[in-house]
Short mmCIF file of C-alpha atoms and ligand atoms in Angstrom, two decimals:
data_model
loop_
_atom_site.label_atom_id
_atom_site.label_comp_id
_atom_site.label_asym_id
_atom_site.label_seq_id
_atom_site.Cartn_x
_atom_site.Cartn_y
_atom_site.Cartn_z
CA MET A 1 -5.13 5.16 -21.06
CA ARG A 2 -2.69 2.46 -22.15
CA ASN A 3 -3.03 -0.96 -20.52
CA LYS A 4 -0.38 -1.55 -17.88
CA THR A 5 2.05 -4.21 -19.04
CA ARG A 6 5.43 -5.45 -17.87
CA LYS A 7 8.48 -3.84 -19.41
CA ILE A 8 10.94 -5.84 -21.46
CA LYS A 9 13.97 -4.71 -23.41
CA VAL A 10 15.06 -5.53 -26.92
CA GLY A 11 18.63 -4.25 -27.05
CA ASP A 12 18.30 -0.69 -25.76
CA VAL A 13 14.63 -0.34 -26.77
CA SER A 14 11.99 -0.70 -24.03
CA ILE A 15 8.66 -2.34 -24.83
CA GLY A 16 5.73 -2.25 -22.43
CA GLY A 17 5.44 -0.49 -19.10
CA ALA A 18 5.30 3.23 -19.73
CA ALA A 19 7.38 3.05 -22.92
CA PRO A 20 5.93 4.56 -26.10
CA VAL A 21 4.45 2.15 -28.64
CA VAL A 22 7.46 0.81 -30.55
CA VAL A 23 7.55 0.61 -34.37
CA GLN A 24 9.03 -2.53 -35.91
CA SER A 25 9.37 -3.96 -39.36
CA MET A 26 10.76 -7.06 -41.02
CA THR A 27 13.24 -7.20 -43.86
CA ASN A 28 12.34 -8.95 -47.11
CA THR A 29 15.89 -9.42 -48.32
CA ASP A 30 17.73 -12.74 -48.12
CA THR A 31 19.27 -12.51 -44.63
CA ARG A 32 22.39 -14.28 -45.94
CA ASP A 33 22.92 -11.31 -48.26
CA VAL A 34 24.48 -9.08 -45.63
CA GLU A 35 24.96 -6.07 -47.88
CA ALA A 36 21.34 -5.99 -49.09
CA THR A 37 19.94 -6.63 -45.61
CA VAL A 38 22.06 -3.91 -44.01
CA ALA A 39 21.06 -1.48 -46.77
CA GLN A 40 17.38 -2.20 -46.18
CA ILE A 41 17.67 -1.87 -42.39
CA LYS A 42 19.52 1.45 -42.81
CA ARG A 43 16.56 2.70 -44.87
CA LEU A 44 14.21 1.42 -42.17
CA GLU A 45 16.24 3.21 -39.49
CA ASP A 46 16.03 6.38 -41.54
CA ALA A 47 12.24 6.09 -41.67
CA GLY A 48 12.13 5.75 -37.86
CA CYS A 49 11.96 1.96 -37.47
CA GLU A 50 13.05 1.04 -33.95
CA ILE A 51 13.47 -2.74 -34.19
CA ALA A 52 14.16 -4.87 -37.27
CA ARG A 53 13.38 -8.56 -37.65
CA VAL A 54 15.08 -10.92 -40.05
CA ALA A 55 14.10 -14.41 -41.15
CA VAL A 56 16.67 -17.00 -40.15
CA VAL A 57 16.21 -19.89 -42.55
CA ASP A 58 19.50 -21.72 -42.03
CA GLU A 59 22.85 -21.62 -40.30
CA ALA A 60 24.33 -19.20 -42.84
CA ALA A 61 21.50 -16.75 -42.11
CA ALA A 62 22.07 -17.11 -38.35
CA LYS A 63 25.79 -16.45 -38.83
CA ALA A 64 25.09 -13.45 -41.11
CA ILE A 65 23.51 -11.68 -38.12
CA PHE A 66 27.03 -11.05 -36.81
CA ASP A 67 27.96 -8.91 -39.83
CA ILE A 68 24.51 -7.37 -40.19
CA LYS A 69 24.71 -6.11 -36.61
CA LYS A 70 27.97 -4.31 -37.41
CA GLY A 71 26.26 -2.23 -40.08
CA ILE A 72 23.10 -1.15 -38.20
CA THR A 73 22.21 0.69 -35.01
CA ILE A 74 18.72 -0.62 -34.11
CA PRO A 75 18.15 -3.94 -32.29
CA LEU A 76 17.73 -7.04 -34.41
CA ILE A 77 15.33 -9.92 -33.83
CA ALA A 78 15.90 -13.37 -35.29
CA ASP A 79 12.73 -15.01 -36.59
CA ILE A 80 13.05 -18.78 -36.37
CA HIS A 81 10.78 -21.71 -37.00
CA PHE A 82 11.36 -25.09 -35.41
CA ASP A 83 15.15 -25.27 -35.21
CA TYR A 84 16.48 -24.51 -31.74
CA LYS A 85 20.07 -24.67 -33.03
CA LEU A 86 19.36 -21.68 -35.27
CA ALA A 87 18.07 -19.83 -32.22
CA LEU A 88 21.29 -20.53 -30.34
CA GLU A 89 23.44 -19.60 -33.34
CA SER A 90 21.50 -16.35 -33.86
CA LEU A 91 22.07 -15.40 -30.24
CA ARG A 92 25.77 -16.17 -30.53
CA SER A 93 25.84 -13.92 -33.60
CA GLY A 94 24.38 -11.07 -31.56
CA ALA A 95 20.59 -11.18 -32.09
CA ASP A 96 18.85 -8.96 -29.53
CA GLY A 97 15.71 -11.09 -29.32
CA LEU A 98 14.00 -14.13 -30.76
CA ARG A 99 10.70 -14.79 -32.45
CA ILE A 100 10.16 -18.47 -31.87
CA ASN A 101 7.48 -20.72 -30.49
CA PRO A 102 9.02 -23.01 -27.89
CA GLY A 103 6.32 -25.59 -28.61
CA ASN A 104 7.91 -26.09 -32.03
CA ILE A 105 11.45 -26.81 -30.92
CA GLY A 106 10.96 -30.12 -29.18
CA SER A 107 12.00 -31.42 -25.77
CA LYS A 108 12.02 -29.44 -22.56
CA SER A 109 15.81 -29.63 -22.43
CA ARG A 110 15.99 -27.79 -25.77
CA VAL A 111 13.57 -25.13 -24.55
CA LEU A 112 15.69 -24.79 -21.41
CA GLU A 113 18.84 -24.41 -23.46
CA VAL A 114 17.32 -21.64 -25.61
CA ALA A 115 15.75 -19.90 -22.60
CA LYS A 116 19.08 -19.95 -20.77
CA ALA A 117 20.96 -18.55 -23.77
CA VAL A 118 18.38 -15.76 -24.16
CA LEU A 119 18.46 -15.07 -20.43
CA ASP A 120 22.25 -14.82 -20.43
CA LYS A 121 21.98 -12.19 -23.13
CA GLY A 122 19.17 -10.33 -21.38
CA ALA A 123 17.08 -10.71 -24.53
CA PRO A 124 13.34 -11.42 -24.87
CA ILE A 125 11.35 -13.96 -26.84
CA ARG A 126 8.16 -13.22 -28.77
CA VAL A 127 5.78 -16.12 -28.76
CA GLY A 128 2.42 -16.19 -30.38
CA SER A 129 0.00 -17.64 -32.80
CA ASN A 130 -1.50 -16.69 -36.09
CA SER A 131 -4.39 -18.20 -38.00
CA GLY A 132 -2.04 -20.70 -39.69
CA SER A 133 -0.13 -21.83 -36.62
CA VAL A 134 -2.83 -22.53 -34.04
CA LEU A 135 -2.16 -25.85 -32.29
CA LYS A 136 -4.30 -28.68 -33.62
CA LYS A 137 -5.93 -29.45 -30.31
CA TYR A 138 -7.25 -25.88 -30.08
CA LEU A 139 -8.43 -25.95 -33.69
CA GLU A 140 -10.46 -29.02 -32.76
CA LYS A 141 -11.63 -27.65 -29.43
CA PHE A 142 -12.83 -24.31 -30.83
CA GLY A 143 -13.77 -25.48 -34.32
CA GLY A 144 -11.11 -23.50 -36.21
CA PRO A 145 -8.63 -20.65 -35.70
CA THR A 146 -11.07 -18.61 -33.61
CA PRO A 147 -9.90 -15.80 -31.32
CA GLU A 148 -10.16 -18.21 -28.35
CA ALA A 149 -8.05 -20.78 -30.19
CA LEU A 150 -5.42 -18.14 -31.04
CA VAL A 151 -5.26 -17.05 -27.41
CA GLU A 152 -5.08 -20.55 -25.89
CA SER A 153 -2.46 -21.58 -28.40
CA ALA A 154 -0.30 -18.52 -27.57
CA LEU A 155 -0.74 -18.98 -23.82
CA GLU A 156 0.46 -22.56 -24.11
CA GLN A 157 3.72 -21.21 -25.56
CA VAL A 158 3.94 -18.73 -22.69
CA ALA A 159 3.41 -21.54 -20.16
CA ILE A 160 6.29 -23.56 -21.63
CA LEU A 161 8.65 -20.63 -21.08
CA GLU A 162 7.28 -19.82 -17.63
CA GLU A 163 7.88 -23.42 -16.65
CA VAL A 164 11.59 -22.95 -17.21
CA GLY A 165 11.52 -19.63 -15.37
CA PHE A 166 11.64 -17.36 -18.43
CA THR A 167 9.39 -14.29 -18.37
CA ALA A 168 10.97 -11.76 -20.77
CA ILE A 169 8.11 -12.48 -23.13
CA LYS A 170 5.97 -10.57 -25.57
CA ILE A 171 2.98 -12.06 -27.27
CA SER A 172 1.18 -11.81 -30.58
CA VAL A 173 -2.16 -13.30 -31.60
CA LYS A 174 -2.56 -12.33 -35.24
CA ALA A 175 -5.47 -13.37 -37.40
CA SER A 176 -5.89 -12.43 -41.04
CA SER A 177 -9.43 -11.35 -40.21
CA VAL A 178 -9.48 -7.90 -38.66
CA LEU A 179 -12.38 -8.69 -36.33
CA ASP A 180 -10.78 -11.91 -35.08
CA THR A 181 -7.52 -10.09 -34.49
CA ILE A 182 -9.28 -7.46 -32.40
CA SER A 183 -11.18 -10.10 -30.39
CA ALA A 184 -8.04 -12.19 -29.79
CA TYR A 185 -6.01 -9.26 -28.49
CA ARG A 186 -8.87 -8.06 -26.31
CA LEU A 187 -9.11 -11.54 -24.81
CA ILE A 188 -5.42 -12.02 -24.18
CA SER A 189 -4.96 -8.54 -22.73
CA LYS A 190 -7.37 -9.57 -19.96
CA ARG A 191 -5.45 -12.78 -19.25
CA VAL A 192 -1.82 -11.63 -19.01
CA ASP A 193 0.23 -8.51 -18.47
CA TYR A 194 3.02 -9.37 -20.87
CA PRO A 195 3.59 -6.70 -23.53
CA LEU A 196 1.65 -7.29 -26.73
CA HIS A 197 2.99 -7.12 -30.27
CA LEU A 198 0.13 -6.03 -32.55
CA GLY A 199 -0.31 -6.98 -36.15
CA VAL A 200 -2.83 -8.24 -38.66
CA THR A 201 -1.25 -11.19 -40.40
CA GLU A 202 -1.10 -11.36 -44.20
CA ALA A 203 -2.70 -7.93 -44.29
CA GLY A 204 -2.21 -7.54 -48.03
CA THR A 205 -1.25 -4.90 -50.56
CA MET A 206 -0.44 -1.31 -49.72
CA LEU A 207 -4.09 -0.25 -49.95
CA SER A 208 -5.91 -3.21 -48.39
CA GLY A 209 -3.14 -3.88 -45.88
CA THR A 210 -3.09 -0.28 -44.70
CA VAL A 211 -6.86 -0.26 -44.26
CA LYS A 212 -6.92 -3.61 -42.43
CA SER A 213 -4.01 -2.69 -40.19
CA SER A 214 -5.38 0.76 -39.45
CA LEU A 215 -8.67 -0.75 -38.36
CA GLY A 216 -7.33 -3.75 -36.48
CA ILE A 217 -4.27 -2.23 -34.86
CA GLY A 218 -5.81 1.24 -34.66
CA MET A 219 -8.89 0.11 -32.75
CA LEU A 220 -6.80 -1.86 -30.27
CA LEU A 221 -4.39 1.02 -29.73
CA ALA A 222 -7.33 3.37 -29.20
CA GLU A 223 -8.49 1.01 -26.42
CA GLY A 224 -5.06 1.12 -24.79
CA ILE A 225 -4.03 -2.34 -25.98
CA GLY A 226 -0.63 -2.89 -27.60
CA ASP A 227 3.00 -2.09 -26.88
CA THR A 228 4.67 -2.56 -30.23
CA ILE A 229 3.33 -2.75 -33.78
CA ARG A 230 4.28 -4.12 -37.12
CA ILE A 231 2.24 -3.22 -40.18
CA SER A 232 2.38 -6.17 -42.59
CA LEU A 233 2.29 -5.10 -46.21
CA THR A 234 3.26 -6.74 -49.47
CA ALA A 235 5.44 -3.73 -50.17
CA ASP A 236 8.74 -2.09 -49.36
CA PRO A 237 9.04 -2.42 -45.54
CA VAL A 238 9.88 1.29 -45.37
CA ILE A 239 6.22 1.90 -46.26
CA GLU A 240 5.23 -0.27 -43.25
CA VAL A 241 7.14 2.11 -41.01
CA ARG A 242 5.58 5.20 -42.60
CA VAL A 243 2.09 3.74 -42.17
CA ALA A 244 2.93 2.87 -38.53
CA TYR A 245 3.86 6.47 -37.76
CA GLU A 246 0.83 7.87 -39.56
CA MET A 247 -1.30 5.60 -37.39
CA LEU A 248 0.46 6.33 -34.11
CA SER A 249 0.57 10.09 -34.66
CA SER A 250 -3.11 10.16 -35.69
CA LEU A 251 -3.91 8.56 -32.33
CA GLY A 252 -1.62 10.93 -30.46
CA LEU A 253 0.59 8.02 -29.31
CA ARG A 254 3.81 9.10 -31.01
CA LYS A 255 5.04 12.40 -32.36
CA ARG A 256 5.58 12.56 -36.07
CA ILE A 257 9.15 12.59 -37.22
CA THR A 258 8.47 13.69 -40.79
CA PRO A 259 6.16 16.46 -42.07
CA GLU A 260 2.44 15.75 -42.21
CA LEU A 261 1.12 16.28 -45.71
CA ILE A 262 -2.43 17.59 -45.90
CA SER A 263 -3.99 17.80 -49.34
CA CYS A 264 -7.43 18.61 -50.64
CA PRO A 265 -9.51 15.84 -52.23
CA THR A 266 -9.56 17.89 -55.49
CA CYS A 267 -12.65 18.88 -57.44
CA GLY A 268 -13.62 20.64 -60.64
CA ARG A 269 -12.07 23.89 -59.39
CA MET A 270 -8.56 22.44 -59.43
CA GLU A 271 -6.49 24.07 -62.14
CA TYR A 272 -3.07 22.44 -61.82
CA ASP A 273 -1.53 18.99 -61.37
CA LEU A 274 -2.08 18.67 -57.63
CA PRO A 275 -2.07 14.83 -57.49
CA GLY A 276 1.32 14.67 -59.21
CA LEU A 277 2.74 17.36 -56.93
CA VAL A 278 1.45 15.62 -53.80
CA MET A 279 2.98 12.29 -54.81
CA ARG A 280 6.37 13.83 -55.46
CA LEU A 281 6.24 15.84 -52.24
CA GLU A 282 5.31 12.79 -50.15
CA GLU A 283 8.39 10.98 -51.41
CA ARG A 284 10.73 13.93 -50.90
CA MET A 285 9.33 14.82 -47.47
CA SER A 286 9.73 11.26 -46.16
CA SER A 287 13.44 11.92 -45.55
CA ILE A 288 12.98 15.34 -43.94
CA LYS A 289 12.96 15.05 -40.13
CA LYS A 290 10.60 17.87 -39.14
CA PRO A 291 7.24 17.38 -37.40
CA ILE A 292 5.43 20.18 -39.29
CA THR A 293 2.25 20.39 -41.35
CA VAL A 294 2.34 21.08 -45.07
CA ALA A 295 -0.95 21.78 -46.88
CA VAL A 296 -1.33 21.48 -50.63
CA MET A 297 -4.60 22.91 -51.92
CA GLY A 298 -6.05 22.80 -55.39
CA CYS A 299 -7.51 26.27 -55.99
CA VAL A 300 -7.58 29.86 -54.90
CA VAL A 301 -11.25 29.65 -53.82
CA ASN A 302 -11.07 27.39 -50.76
CA GLY A 303 -7.35 26.69 -50.84
CA PRO A 304 -5.91 29.73 -49.05
CA GLY A 305 -7.98 29.11 -45.88
CA GLU A 306 -6.54 25.61 -45.39
CA ALA A 307 -3.09 26.58 -46.60
CA LYS A 308 -2.96 29.33 -43.98
CA GLU A 309 -3.73 26.88 -41.16
CA ALA A 310 -0.68 24.73 -41.87
CA ASP A 311 2.94 25.58 -41.05
CA ILE A 312 3.61 25.75 -44.77
CA GLY A 313 0.99 25.73 -47.51
CA VAL A 314 0.26 26.31 -51.14
CA ALA A 315 -2.95 27.29 -52.86
CA GLY A 316 -2.59 26.59 -56.55
CA GLY A 317 -4.29 28.54 -59.31
CA LYS A 318 -4.16 28.64 -63.08
CA GLY A 319 -0.50 27.80 -63.72
CA GLN A 320 0.61 29.45 -60.50
CA GLY A 321 0.77 29.05 -56.75
CA ILE A 322 0.64 31.17 -53.61
CA ILE A 323 2.98 29.93 -50.87
CA PHE A 324 2.15 30.50 -47.20
CA ARG A 325 4.29 30.21 -44.10
CA LYS A 326 2.45 30.33 -40.76
CA GLY A 327 -0.59 31.92 -42.40
CA LYS A 328 1.30 34.64 -44.25
CA ILE A 329 1.93 34.84 -47.98
CA VAL A 330 5.66 34.49 -48.58
CA ALA A 331 5.74 34.05 -52.35
CA LYS A 332 3.80 33.78 -55.57
CA CYS A 333 5.30 31.52 -58.18
CA LYS A 334 4.71 29.64 -61.41
CA GLU A 335 3.20 26.15 -61.18
CA SER A 336 6.52 24.65 -62.29
CA GLU A 337 8.24 26.25 -59.29
CA ILE A 338 5.78 25.17 -56.56
CA GLU A 339 7.56 21.93 -55.62
CA LYS A 340 10.96 23.57 -55.25
CA MET A 341 9.53 26.56 -53.37
CA LEU A 342 7.75 24.27 -50.90
CA ILE A 343 10.80 22.08 -50.29
CA ASP A 344 12.94 25.21 -49.76
CA GLU A 345 10.39 26.55 -47.28
CA ILE A 346 10.23 23.22 -45.41
CA GLU A 347 14.00 23.06 -45.15
CA ARG A 348 14.18 26.64 -43.98
CA PHE A 349 11.37 26.23 -41.44
CA GLU A 350 12.56 26.30 -37.84
CA VAL A 351 10.68 23.93 -35.52
FE1 SF4 B 1 -11.79 21.86 -54.81
FE2 SF4 B 1 -10.31 23.96 -54.17
FE3 SF4 B 1 -11.43 22.47 -52.23
FE4 SF4 B 1 -9.42 21.48 -53.62
S1 SF4 B 1 -9.33 23.28 -52.28
S2 SF4 B 1 -11.33 20.45 -53.15
S3 SF4 B 1 -9.78 22.34 -55.64
S4 SF4 B 1 -12.51 23.71 -53.76
#
C-alpha cells in the first residue's frame, strides 16, 4: 500500500495522491544551449521520462526555458540556488515548477514574491535538504547531517512556505548514504503528507549508483513511501530513466514501456557470443515500445526451457540459434542471424 499523500501537479503530470510514481531526470547539458538541451529532453521523453529538470545558473539560462519549452512536451522544472530573481524569470519563461529552498533566497518579502508567482502559475515548489545543504544549526544540534538533521532542515523550508500560505510542495531529504536516506524519508513520511521526491544524492557511476539507488529508493518504494523518483547517475540521463523503470516495474508500481530482457548468467556450456548479443539487443530494444519479455539463453541444454517461458526467446547453440515465440519454435538460424531474427520477431509481436 502506498502512503497517502496530497496531490500536486507539475504541468499536466500529477504527483502524489493516487497518481503512479512519476519518473524524472535532470539534463546535464548547458541550459543556455537550447538546441542541446531540447535534444537531450527529447531523448528523455522517448525513454519515458515524465518531468525534466534543468539547472538555472544565470539569467540567460532562465530565459532559455522559453525556447526549450517550445521544443519539448513534458513539464520542465527550474533548479535554482539562492537567486529569487532567477526563480521569477524562470516562471515568466514558462517553467512548470521550481526546485528552490526558500531559506536561501533571503527576506520574507522575496519568498512571498516567489510563492505568489508560482501560485499564479499553479506550479509547485520542491524544497528539501541533502547531506551538503543541511542548515548549520541542525548540523550542530544533531552532530552532523544525520537523518534527523536532514528532516528538520527540510521541514524548516516547508514552514517558510506555509507561512506565506503556499502548500503546493514536494519534499526531498537525500543523503549520500543509503541507510541515512532511508531513515530520513521514513522519518519525514510520518511527519507530513506532502508528496515525497525520492533520490540518493551523488549516487555514483552506473554500477554503484544503480545499486545504491535500487536499495535506497527501492526499499522506500516497497514500504509505500515516495511519489516521484530520480535516479542520480554520473551517466547519460537516459540511463537514469531506464533504471527508474526497471526498478518501478520490478516492484509492480509501473508497467514497463520497453521489452524486458532476460538473459542467462552464462556458464561453460555457452557456445556463442551471448554477452555481445545481449548488449546490442538492450540498446536496440530501448526504443521499442512494447511491454514484452525477451529471453536470451546460452545453450540448448537449459536454454529452451527459459526461452519458451518468454514472449520471444532464443536458445543458442554451436554457431546457431533456435527462436521461440510464445513457447513455440518459429525458426532455426545461424548465430550471425540471431539478432536480426529476434528484432524482427519483437517488431512483429502483437501485444
Ligand atoms: Fe549455462 Fe545454458 Fe544455463 Fe546459460 S542457459 S547458464 S549457458 S546452462
